Amino acid sequence: MDRRYAHLLWAFFIATTIVSAQTPKRDTLRTRHVTDSLRTYLKSQVVVTGTRNEVRLKDSPVRVEVIGKERISTTAMTDIGDLLREQAGIVITGAVRNGIQMNGLGPDYTLILIDGQPVVGRVAGVVDLSRISVGNVERVEVVKGPMSSMYGSDALAGVVNIITKRPANGFNGTVMVQGVTRGPLETRVEGGWGSDSVEVSGFLDYKNQPQFSLPLDTMSIPYAGFQDGTLHGKFQWKFAKGWTTRAWLRLFGSETRGSFIESVAGQIAQNTGSVQQWDVSSTVGAEYQSGRARLTMNAYGSSYNERYNFDSSQGAAGSTDDLLRRIGRLYAQYDVQLGAANRLTMGGEFIYDDIDGSRYRDSTGAHPFYRTYVAFAQWEGMPTDWISYVVSGRFDGNSVFGSALSPRLSLLWKPGENLRVSGSIGTGFKAPDFRQLYVTFSNRLAGAGYDLIGAERLHLADINSSMQRMCRFLRRSTMVKPAPSMDFSRAKIIMDSGVGLRTADRSAFSTTLLTTLGAPTFAFNSSVGTEMNHWTRTVS
């Protein structure tokens, strides 16, 4: 980084620290701290994705959009893909699998998390969101813009964190059956028991949809039938003063059978066959809190398997295409409040990632893998009631594609009660994944294909202002909440040149590309609701 920018950052840091020491506080980081219990009542929405720490939404310098449980419960959506499809600024792409496009970047640039842990199983860069049921989702937090400074390479376009439910005090449970026209018949069973020291919960979901087709002009568009099931269990125990242990297990299985439409590089084709998916993931962890300091440690493992059985041969691969993706992750984070309005966070990760399948087997028979070593740090400050900021940075060292440093600065200014102005500037990076390094693929569609390139880097500045007002009409049960917001973002993608890779008997080389994306947008979102119904209209 240029010395002038470094000096400016240090001057800003020292000045805000001095101001925070001299300015009386009514609302500090300490008063904003959230205890780890549903029994704590908070008037304001709390988010964790923007800074990896609990912070009230209105005080977060990192812009976070929240889809709450009230909105989720009033829809007939069955999976996360359908839920996010209704959100402004998010495009769901793909005909076979649902992926997220944000800030003009494809699904492989967005990180998907469940309770803070990554969802494994990208195929062609896409995590299929139809695998994730909304049945036990408490809320969804969406951060738009590069978050590589805290989450690494996959978070170049943003982060979607799916927070699952925790049980309330005592025993509680629900059973629900839901049917959708030209959609799945779904059955949900969930239950749990909670107290101040122990929480146990379980969730079971089963969906079944028969095959059908819809007419379009002179064509008939087929939709394959499917059935899938999800089992999710969570456990938390505060076994000693300051100590908390947590664990969760998630199992998912799916089978899709029939005819379906594929679209690759503008080419559309119909294929028939079946697809099986299996996903197993688990997390165990412990947390120790003493005074203003907290230490969190987690171990996470996940395995995703997918198998295609086509009715027609797919070239050299034959009629079967399988994929096995595994990841292991060790994570540690230490955060401490320094003074009344500052918080320091630091930590590290170790990630082991490997892949196997019909497209990834070379002449040596070796399975591709890589290791990633991570160190990150973050400083949060709130010098006054109307200014808060976050400075963060992350270093990634990878055994295959080298290392990268990703800094970021986010600032929030609140000039009025209902007016917030936030801005962020930072650097992110996108590393090549397994399909760009090792894949061997035979595509039967003419004109389809891709180029193997090197790592991408993104420099993004984001300015956002929002104002929220509440108006009541004559009927007490009806409210209108206009929430205008204006965003201006300018992104520059640079793909480094001169990178040469050797994979089996093939060579892959990168090219040089400089692209500037300017995307000024104005969005006005209005919601009108009554006690029984909810409508949303978005004008962009």
Coordinates of C-alpha atoms in Angstrom, one line a residue:
M1 CA 0.0 0.0 0.0
D2 CA 1.2 3.6 -0.8
R3 CA 2.9 5.3 2.1
R4 CA 0.5 8.3 1.8
Y5 CA -2.5 6.1 2.3
A6 CA -0.9 4.3 5.2
H7 CA -0.2 7.7 6.9
L8 CA -3.8 8.8 6.3
L9 CA -5.1 5.6 7.9
W10 CA -2.9 6.0 10.9
A11 CA -3.9 9.7 11.3
F12 CA -7.6 8.7 11.1
F13 CA -7.1 5.9 13.6
I14 CA -5.3 8.2 16.2
A15 CA -7.8 11.0 15.7
T16 CA -10.8 8.9 16.2
T17 CA -9.3 7.2 19.3
I18 CA -8.6 10.6 20.9
V19 CA -12.1 11.8 20.1
S20 CA -13.6 8.7 21.6
A21 CA -11.7 9.3 24.8
Q22 CA -13.0 12.8 25.1
T23 CA -16.6 12.4 24.0
P24 CA -19.3 11.1 26.4
K25 CA -21.1 8.0 25.2
R26 CA -24.7 7.1 25.4
D27 CA -24.3 4.1 23.1
T28 CA -21.0 2.3 23.1
L29 CA -19.7 -1.0 21.9
R30 CA -20.0 -2.3 25.4
T31 CA -23.7 -1.4 25.7
R32 CA -24.2 -2.9 22.2
H33 CA -22.8 -6.3 23.2
V34 CA -25.3 -9.1 23.0
T35 CA -25.3 -12.0 25.4
D36 CA -25.5 -15.5 23.8
S37 CA -29.1 -16.2 24.7
L38 CA -32.5 -15.8 23.3
R39 CA -33.7 -14.7 26.7
T40 CA -32.0 -11.3 26.2
Y41 CA -34.5 -8.9 24.7
L42 CA -33.2 -6.3 22.3
K43 CA -35.3 -3.6 20.6
S44 CA -33.0 -3.3 17.6
Q45 CA -32.0 -5.9 15.1
V46 CA -28.6 -7.5 15.7
V47 CA -26.3 -8.7 12.9
V48 CA -23.1 -10.6 13.0
T49 CA -22.0 -11.0 9.3
G50 CA -20.5 -7.6 8.6
T51 CA -17.8 -7.7 11.4
R52 CA -18.0 -11.3 12.7
N53 CA -19.2 -9.7 16.0
E54 CA -22.6 -8.9 17.3
V55 CA -23.6 -5.3 16.5
R56 CA -26.9 -3.5 16.2
L57 CA -27.9 -3.1 12.5
K58 CA -28.3 0.6 12.7
D59 CA -24.8 1.0 14.1
S60 CA -23.0 -1.3 11.7
P61 CA -20.5 0.5 9.4
V62 CA -20.7 -2.5 7.0
R63 CA -24.0 -2.3 5.2
V64 CA -26.0 -5.4 6.0
E65 CA -29.5 -6.3 4.7
V66 CA -31.6 -8.5 6.9
I67 CA -34.5 -10.8 5.8
G68 CA -36.3 -11.5 9.1
K69 CA -38.4 -14.4 10.3
E70 CA -41.6 -12.4 10.0
R71 CA -41.1 -11.9 6.3
I72 CA -40.0 -15.5 5.8
S73 CA -43.0 -16.9 7.6
T74 CA -45.5 -14.9 5.5
T75 CA -44.2 -16.3 2.2
A76 CA -44.8 -19.7 0.6
M77 CA -41.1 -20.1 -0.3
T78 CA -39.7 -23.5 0.3
D79 CA -35.9 -22.8 -0.2
I80 CA -33.4 -20.0 0.1
G81 CA -33.1 -19.6 -3.7
D82 CA -36.8 -18.6 -4.0
L83 CA -36.6 -16.4 -1.0
L84 CA -33.6 -14.4 -2.3
R85 CA -35.2 -14.1 -5.7
E86 CA -37.6 -11.5 -4.2
Q87 CA -34.8 -9.3 -2.9
A88 CA -33.7 -6.1 -4.7
G89 CA -30.2 -6.1 -6.0
I90 CA -30.0 -9.9 -6.1
V91 CA -30.4 -11.9 -9.3
I92 CA -30.9 -15.7 -9.2
T93 CA -29.2 -17.3 -12.2
G94 CA -29.1 -20.8 -13.7
A95 CA -31.6 -23.1 -15.2
V96 CA -30.5 -26.3 -13.5
R97 CA -29.2 -24.9 -10.2
N98 CA -30.0 -21.6 -8.5
G99 CA -27.0 -19.3 -7.8
I100 CA -26.7 -15.7 -6.6
Q101 CA -25.5 -12.8 -8.8
M102 CA -24.6 -9.6 -6.9
N103 CA -22.9 -6.4 -8.0
G104 CA -22.8 -7.7 -11.5
L105 CA -20.6 -10.7 -10.5
G106 CA -21.5 -14.3 -11.0
P107 CA -22.4 -16.9 -8.3
D108 CA -18.8 -18.1 -7.8
Y109 CA -18.0 -14.7 -6.4
T110 CA -20.5 -14.9 -3.5
L111 CA -19.9 -16.8 -0.3
I112 CA -22.8 -18.7 1.2
L113 CA -22.7 -19.5 4.9
I114 CA -25.0 -21.5 7.3
D115 CA -24.5 -20.3 10.9
G116 CA -21.1 -18.8 9.8
Q117 CA -19.8 -21.9 8.1
P118 CA -19.3 -22.2 4.3
V119 CA -21.7 -24.3 2.2
V120 CA -19.7 -26.8 0.2
G121 CA -20.6 -28.2 -3.2
R122 CA -20.0 -25.6 -5.9
V123 CA -20.6 -27.1 -9.4
A124 CA -19.5 -24.8 -12.2
G125 CA -19.0 -22.2 -9.5
V126 CA -22.6 -22.4 -8.3
V127 CA -23.8 -23.4 -4.8
D128 CA -27.4 -24.7 -5.5
L129 CA -29.6 -22.8 -3.1
S130 CA -32.5 -25.1 -3.6
R131 CA -30.6 -27.5 -1.2
I132 CA -31.3 -25.1 1.7
S133 CA -34.8 -25.1 3.2
V134 CA -36.2 -22.0 4.8
G135 CA -38.1 -24.1 7.4
N136 CA -35.6 -23.6 10.3
V137 CA -34.2 -20.2 9.2
E138 CA -34.3 -17.4 11.7
R139 CA -33.0 -14.7 9.4
V140 CA -30.8 -14.2 6.4
E141 CA -28.0 -11.5 6.5
V142 CA -26.8 -10.2 3.1
V143 CA -23.6 -8.1 2.7
K144 CA -23.1 -6.7 -0.7
G145 CA -19.5 -5.8 -1.8
P146 CA -16.1 -7.4 -1.4
M147 CA -15.7 -9.0 2.1
S148 CA -12.3 -10.7 1.3
S149 CA -10.8 -8.8 4.3
M150 CA -12.8 -11.1 6.6
Y151 CA -14.0 -14.0 4.6
G152 CA -11.4 -14.6 1.9
S153 CA -11.5 -15.3 -1.9
D154 CA -15.1 -16.5 -2.2
A155 CA -16.6 -13.3 -0.8
L156 CA -15.6 -11.0 -3.6
A157 CA -19.2 -10.0 -4.5
G158 CA -20.5 -10.4 -1.0
V159 CA -21.7 -12.8 1.7
V160 CA -25.0 -14.4 2.4
N161 CA -25.2 -15.8 6.0
I162 CA -28.2 -18.0 6.8
I163 CA -28.9 -18.0 10.6
T164 CA -30.9 -21.0 11.8
K165 CA -33.4 -20.9 14.7
R166 CA -32.6 -21.5 18.3
P167 CA -35.2 -22.8 20.8
A168 CA -37.0 -20.6 23.3
N169 CA -37.3 -21.5 27.0
G170 CA -39.0 -24.8 27.6
F171 CA -40.2 -27.3 25.1
N172 CA -41.5 -26.2 21.7
G173 CA -42.3 -27.9 18.5
T174 CA -44.2 -27.5 15.2
V175 CA -45.5 -29.7 12.4
M176 CA -46.4 -28.2 9.0
V177 CA -47.6 -29.5 5.7
Q178 CA -47.5 -27.2 2.7
G179 CA -48.4 -27.7 -1.0
V180 CA -47.6 -25.4 -3.9
T181 CA -49.2 -25.5 -7.4
R182 CA -46.6 -26.9 -9.8
G183 CA -44.3 -27.1 -6.9
P184 CA -43.3 -29.4 -4.1
L185 CA -45.4 -30.9 -1.3
E186 CA -43.4 -30.2 1.8
T187 CA -43.6 -31.6 5.3
R188 CA -41.7 -30.0 8.2
V189 CA -41.2 -31.2 11.7
E190 CA -39.2 -29.2 14.2
G191 CA -38.8 -29.2 18.0
G192 CA -36.4 -28.2 20.7
W193 CA -35.9 -27.4 24.4
G194 CA -34.1 -24.5 25.8
S195 CA -32.9 -23.1 29.2
D196 CA -30.3 -20.7 30.4
S197 CA -27.6 -23.3 30.2
V198 CA -28.7 -26.0 27.7
E199 CA -30.3 -25.8 24.2
V200 CA -31.2 -28.7 22.0
S201 CA -33.1 -28.5 18.7
G202 CA -33.9 -30.6 15.7
F203 CA -35.4 -30.0 12.3
L204 CA -36.6 -32.5 9.6
D205 CA -37.8 -31.4 6.2
Y206 CA -39.1 -33.5 3.3
K207 CA -40.2 -32.3 -0.2
N208 CA -41.6 -34.2 -3.1
Q209 CA -42.4 -32.7 -6.5
P210 CA -43.7 -34.7 -9.6
Q211 CA -42.6 -34.1 -13.1
F212 CA -44.5 -31.5 -15.2
S213 CA -44.1 -29.3 -18.2
L214 CA -45.3 -25.8 -19.2
P215 CA -46.1 -24.6 -22.8
L216 CA -44.1 -21.7 -24.2
D217 CA -45.2 -20.7 -27.7
T218 CA -44.7 -23.8 -29.7
M219 CA -42.4 -25.4 -27.2
S220 CA -43.0 -27.5 -24.1
I221 CA -40.6 -26.7 -21.2
P222 CA -40.0 -29.8 -19.0
Y223 CA -39.5 -29.7 -15.3
A224 CA -37.9 -32.7 -13.6
G225 CA -39.5 -34.2 -10.5
F226 CA -37.5 -34.4 -7.3
Q227 CA -37.6 -35.5 -3.7
D228 CA -35.2 -34.3 -1.0
G229 CA -34.8 -34.4 2.7
T230 CA -32.9 -32.3 5.3
L231 CA -32.0 -33.2 8.9
H232 CA -30.5 -30.5 11.1
G233 CA -29.6 -30.8 14.8
K234 CA -28.1 -28.2 17.1
F235 CA -26.7 -28.4 20.7
Q236 CA -25.4 -25.7 23.1
W237 CA -24.2 -26.1 26.7
K238 CA -22.9 -23.6 29.1
F239 CA -21.0 -26.0 31.3
A240 CA -19.0 -23.6 33.5
K241 CA -18.6 -20.0 34.2
G242 CA -17.6 -18.2 31.0
W243 CA -17.5 -21.5 29.0
T244 CA -19.9 -22.5 26.2
T245 CA -19.7 -25.4 23.9
R246 CA -21.7 -25.8 20.6
A247 CA -22.2 -28.4 18.0
W248 CA -24.5 -28.9 15.0
L249 CA -25.0 -31.5 12.3
R250 CA -26.7 -31.1 8.9
L251 CA -27.6 -34.0 6.5
F252 CA -29.1 -33.4 3.1
G253 CA -30.1 -35.9 0.4
S254 CA -31.8 -35.3 -2.9
E255 CA -32.8 -37.2 -6.1
T256 CA -34.0 -35.5 -9.3
R257 CA -35.3 -37.5 -12.2
G258 CA -36.8 -36.7 -15.6
S259 CA -36.2 -34.2 -18.4
F260 CA -34.6 -30.8 -17.8
I261 CA -33.2 -27.8 -19.7
E262 CA -29.6 -26.9 -19.8
S263 CA -28.2 -23.5 -21.0
V264 CA -24.5 -23.1 -21.5
A265 CA -22.8 -20.2 -23.3
G266 CA -26.1 -19.2 -24.9
Q267 CA -26.8 -22.8 -26.1
I268 CA -30.0 -24.5 -24.9
A269 CA -30.4 -28.2 -24.9
Q270 CA -32.7 -30.8 -23.3
N271 CA -31.3 -33.7 -21.3
T272 CA -32.8 -36.6 -19.5
G273 CA -31.5 -38.7 -16.6
S274 CA -31.2 -38.4 -12.8
V275 CA -29.1 -36.5 -10.3
Q276 CA -28.3 -37.6 -6.7
Q277 CA -26.9 -35.2 -4.1
W278 CA -25.6 -35.9 -0.6
D279 CA -24.3 -33.3 1.8
V280 CA -23.0 -33.9 5.3
S281 CA -21.6 -31.1 7.4
S282 CA -20.8 -30.7 11.1
T283 CA -19.3 -28.1 13.5
V284 CA -18.0 -28.4 17.0
G285 CA -16.7 -25.5 19.0
A286 CA -16.1 -23.8 22.3
E287 CA -16.2 -20.2 23.5
Y288 CA -14.6 -18.7 26.6
Q289 CA -15.5 -15.2 27.8
S290 CA -13.8 -13.4 30.7
G291 CA -14.7 -9.8 31.2
R292 CA -14.3 -7.9 28.0
A293 CA -12.3 -10.6 26.2
R294 CA -13.7 -13.6 24.3
L295 CA -12.0 -16.5 22.6
T296 CA -13.9 -18.6 20.1
M297 CA -12.6 -21.9 18.6
N298 CA -14.4 -24.0 15.9
A299 CA -13.7 -27.2 13.9
Y300 CA -15.7 -27.7 10.8
G301 CA -16.0 -30.5 8.3
S302 CA -18.1 -31.0 5.2
S303 CA -18.5 -33.6 2.4
Y304 CA -20.6 -33.1 -0.7
N305 CA -21.2 -35.8 -3.3
E306 CA -23.1 -35.4 -6.6
R307 CA -23.8 -38.0 -9.3
Y308 CA -25.4 -37.5 -12.7
N309 CA -26.8 -40.5 -14.6
F310 CA -27.5 -39.4 -18.2
D311 CA -29.6 -41.3 -20.6
S312 CA -27.2 -40.2 -23.4
S313 CA -23.4 -40.5 -23.5
Q314 CA -21.5 -37.3 -22.6
G315 CA -18.4 -37.9 -24.7
A316 CA -15.3 -39.5 -23.0
A317 CA -17.0 -39.4 -19.6
G318 CA -19.7 -41.8 -20.7
S319 CA -23.2 -41.6 -19.2
T320 CA -22.1 -40.9 -15.6
D321 CA -20.6 -37.8 -14.1
D322 CA -19.8 -37.7 -10.4
L323 CA -18.2 -35.2 -8.0
L324 CA -16.9 -35.4 -4.4
R325 CA -15.9 -32.2 -2.6
R326 CA -14.5 -32.2 1.0
I327 CA -13.3 -29.4 3.2
G328 CA -11.9 -29.3 6.7
R329 CA -11.6 -26.0 8.6
L330 CA -10.0 -25.0 11.9
Y331 CA -10.9 -21.5 13.1
A332 CA -9.9 -19.3 16.1
Q333 CA -11.0 -15.8 16.9
Y334 CA -10.1 -13.5 19.9
D335 CA -11.8 -10.2 20.4
V336 CA -11.5 -7.7 23.3
Q337 CA -13.1 -4.4 24.0
L338 CA -10.5 -1.7 24.6
G339 CA -12.1 1.3 26.4
A340 CA -15.8 2.0 26.1
A341 CA -16.0 2.4 22.3
N342 CA -13.2 0.3 20.6
R343 CA -13.0 -3.4 19.9
L344 CA -10.0 -5.4 18.6
T345 CA -10.6 -8.7 16.8
M346 CA -7.8 -11.0 15.6
G347 CA -7.6 -14.7 14.6
G348 CA -6.6 -17.3 12.1
E349 CA -7.8 -20.2 10.0
F350 CA -6.5 -23.4 8.5
I351 CA -8.4 -24.8 5.5
Y352 CA -7.9 -28.2 3.8
D353 CA -9.8 -28.6 0.5
D354 CA -9.8 -31.4 -1.9
I355 CA -11.9 -32.7 -4.8
D356 CA -12.5 -35.9 -6.7
G357 CA -14.7 -37.0 -9.6
S358 CA -14.9 -38.0 -13.2
R359 CA -13.8 -34.5 -14.4
Y360 CA -10.8 -34.3 -12.0
R361 CA -9.0 -37.6 -12.5
D362 CA -5.7 -37.3 -14.4
S363 CA -3.3 -39.8 -15.7
T364 CA -1.4 -40.0 -12.3
G365 CA -4.6 -40.8 -10.4
A366 CA -3.8 -38.1 -7.8
H367 CA -6.7 -36.1 -6.2
P368 CA -6.3 -32.3 -6.4
F369 CA -6.1 -30.5 -3.1
Y370 CA -4.8 -27.4 -1.5
R371 CA -4.1 -25.9 1.9
T372 CA -4.8 -22.3 3.0
Y373 CA -3.4 -20.5 6.0
V374 CA -5.2 -17.4 7.1
A375 CA -4.5 -14.5 9.5
F376 CA -6.9 -11.6 10.0
A377 CA -7.3 -8.5 12.2
Q378 CA -10.0 -5.9 12.7
W379 CA -10.5 -2.7 14.7
E380 CA -14.0 -1.3 15.4
G381 CA -14.4 2.2 16.7
M382 CA -17.3 4.5 17.7
P383 CA -15.8 7.9 18.6
T384 CA -19.2 9.6 18.8
D385 CA -22.9 8.5 18.8
W386 CA -23.1 9.5 15.1
I387 CA -19.8 8.1 13.7
S388 CA -18.5 4.5 13.7
Y389 CA -15.9 2.8 11.6
V390 CA -14.3 -0.6 10.9
V391 CA -10.7 -1.2 9.7
S392 CA -9.9 -4.8 8.8
G393 CA -7.4 -6.9 6.9
R394 CA -6.8 -10.5 6.0
F395 CA -3.8 -12.4 4.7
D396 CA -4.4 -15.7 2.7
G397 CA -1.5 -18.0 1.9
N398 CA -2.4 -20.9 -0.4
S399 CA -0.3 -23.9 -1.4
V400 CA -1.3 -23.6 -5.1
F401 CA -1.9 -20.0 -6.1
G402 CA 0.3 -18.0 -3.6
S403 CA -0.8 -15.3 -1.2
A404 CA -2.9 -12.2 -1.1
L405 CA -3.5 -9.3 1.3
S406 CA -7.1 -7.8 1.5
P407 CA -7.6 -4.5 3.5
R408 CA -10.9 -2.7 4.0
L409 CA -12.2 0.5 5.6
S410 CA -15.9 1.1 6.4
L411 CA -17.4 4.3 7.8
L412 CA -20.9 5.1 9.0
W413 CA -22.2 8.7 9.6
K414 CA -25.6 9.3 11.1
P415 CA -26.5 13.0 10.7
G416 CA -30.1 12.4 11.8
E417 CA -32.4 10.0 13.6
N418 CA -33.6 8.3 10.4
L419 CA -30.7 9.1 8.1
R420 CA -27.5 6.9 7.6
V421 CA -24.6 7.5 5.2
S422 CA -22.1 4.7 4.9
G423 CA -19.1 4.1 2.7
S424 CA -16.5 1.4 2.2
I425 CA -13.2 1.1 0.3
G426 CA -11.1 -2.0 0.1
T427 CA -9.4 -4.6 -2.0
G428 CA -10.6 -8.2 -2.6
F429 CA -9.3 -11.1 -4.6
K430 CA -10.7 -14.1 -6.5
A431 CA -8.4 -17.1 -6.6
P432 CA -8.8 -19.8 -9.3
D433 CA -10.8 -22.8 -8.0
F434 CA -10.5 -26.5 -8.8
R435 CA -12.4 -26.3 -12.1
Q436 CA -10.1 -23.6 -13.4
L437 CA -7.0 -25.5 -12.4
Y438 CA -7.6 -29.2 -12.9
V439 CA -10.9 -29.9 -14.7
T440 CA -11.2 -32.2 -17.7
F441 CA -14.5 -31.8 -19.3
S442 CA -16.2 -33.0 -22.5
N443 CA -19.2 -30.8 -23.4
R444 CA -21.7 -32.0 -26.1
L445 CA -23.1 -28.5 -26.8
A446 CA -21.5 -26.6 -29.7
G447 CA -19.8 -23.3 -28.9
A448 CA -19.7 -24.0 -25.1
G449 CA -16.4 -23.7 -23.2
Y450 CA -14.2 -21.5 -21.1
D451 CA -10.7 -20.1 -20.7
L452 CA -8.4 -20.9 -17.8
I453 CA -7.2 -17.7 -16.2
G454 CA -5.2 -16.5 -13.2
A455 CA -6.4 -14.9 -10.0
E456 CA -8.6 -11.9 -10.1
R457 CA -8.4 -8.8 -7.9
L458 CA -11.2 -6.3 -7.2
H459 CA -10.9 -2.7 -6.0
L460 CA -14.2 -1.4 -4.9
A461 CA -15.5 1.9 -3.4
D462 CA -19.1 1.9 -2.2
I463 CA -21.1 4.8 -1.0
N464 CA -24.6 4.3 0.4
S465 CA -27.2 6.5 1.9
S466 CA -30.5 5.5 3.3
M467 CA -33.4 7.2 5.0
Q468 CA -36.3 5.4 6.7
R469 CA -39.6 7.0 7.6
M470 CA -42.8 5.5 9.0
C471 CA -46.3 6.8 8.1
R472 CA -49.6 5.6 9.5
F473 CA -52.9 5.9 7.7
L474 CA -56.4 6.0 9.2
R475 CA -56.5 2.2 9.7
R476 CA -54.3 1.3 12.6
S477 CA -53.5 -2.1 11.1
T478 CA -52.0 -0.7 7.9
M479 CA -48.5 0.8 7.6
V480 CA -46.4 2.1 4.7
K481 CA -42.6 2.0 5.2
P482 CA -40.8 3.7 2.3
A483 CA -37.1 3.0 2.4
P484 CA -35.3 4.9 -0.4
S485 CA -31.6 4.2 -0.8
M486 CA -29.0 5.3 -3.4
D487 CA -25.9 3.4 -4.1
F488 CA -22.9 4.2 -6.3
S489 CA -20.3 1.6 -6.8
R490 CA -17.4 1.5 -9.2
A491 CA -15.5 -1.8 -9.5
K492 CA -12.3 -2.6 -11.3
I493 CA -11.3 -6.2 -12.0
I494 CA -7.7 -6.9 -12.8
M495 CA -6.6 -10.4 -13.8
D496 CA -2.9 -10.8 -13.4
S497 CA -0.9 -12.0 -16.4
G498 CA 2.0 -14.4 -16.7
V499 CA 0.6 -17.2 -14.6
G500 CA 1.4 -20.7 -16.0
L501 CA 0.0 -23.9 -14.6
R502 CA 0.7 -27.5 -15.4
T503 CA -2.1 -30.0 -14.9
A504 CA -1.4 -33.5 -16.0
D505 CA -0.7 -33.4 -19.8
R506 CA -2.2 -29.9 -20.3
S507 CA -0.9 -26.4 -19.9
A508 CA -3.1 -23.5 -18.8
F509 CA -2.1 -19.9 -19.2
S510 CA -3.6 -16.7 -18.0
T511 CA -4.4 -13.6 -20.0
T512 CA -4.4 -9.9 -19.1
L513 CA -7.8 -8.2 -18.8
L514 CA -8.7 -4.8 -17.4
T515 CA -12.3 -4.1 -16.9
T516 CA -14.0 -1.1 -15.2
L517 CA -17.6 -1.5 -14.1
G518 CA -19.7 1.6 -13.3
A519 CA -23.1 0.9 -11.7
P520 CA -25.0 3.9 -10.4
T521 CA -28.4 2.8 -9.2
F522 CA -31.3 4.3 -7.4
A523 CA -33.7 2.0 -5.6
F524 CA -37.0 2.8 -3.9
N525 CA -38.5 -0.1 -2.0
S526 CA -42.0 0.2 -0.5
S527 CA -43.8 -2.4 1.6
V528 CA -47.5 -2.3 2.4
G529 CA -48.9 -4.8 4.9
T530 CA -51.8 -5.7 7.0
E531 CA -52.2 -8.0 10.0
M532 CA -52.8 -11.0 7.7
N533 CA -51.0 -10.2 4.4
H534 CA -47.8 -8.7 3.1
W535 CA -47.0 -7.3 -0.3
T536 CA -43.7 -5.9 -1.5
R537 CA -43.1 -3.7 -4.6
T538 CA -39.7 -2.7 -5.8
V539 CA -38.9 0.0 -8.3
S540 CA -35.3 0.2 -9.5

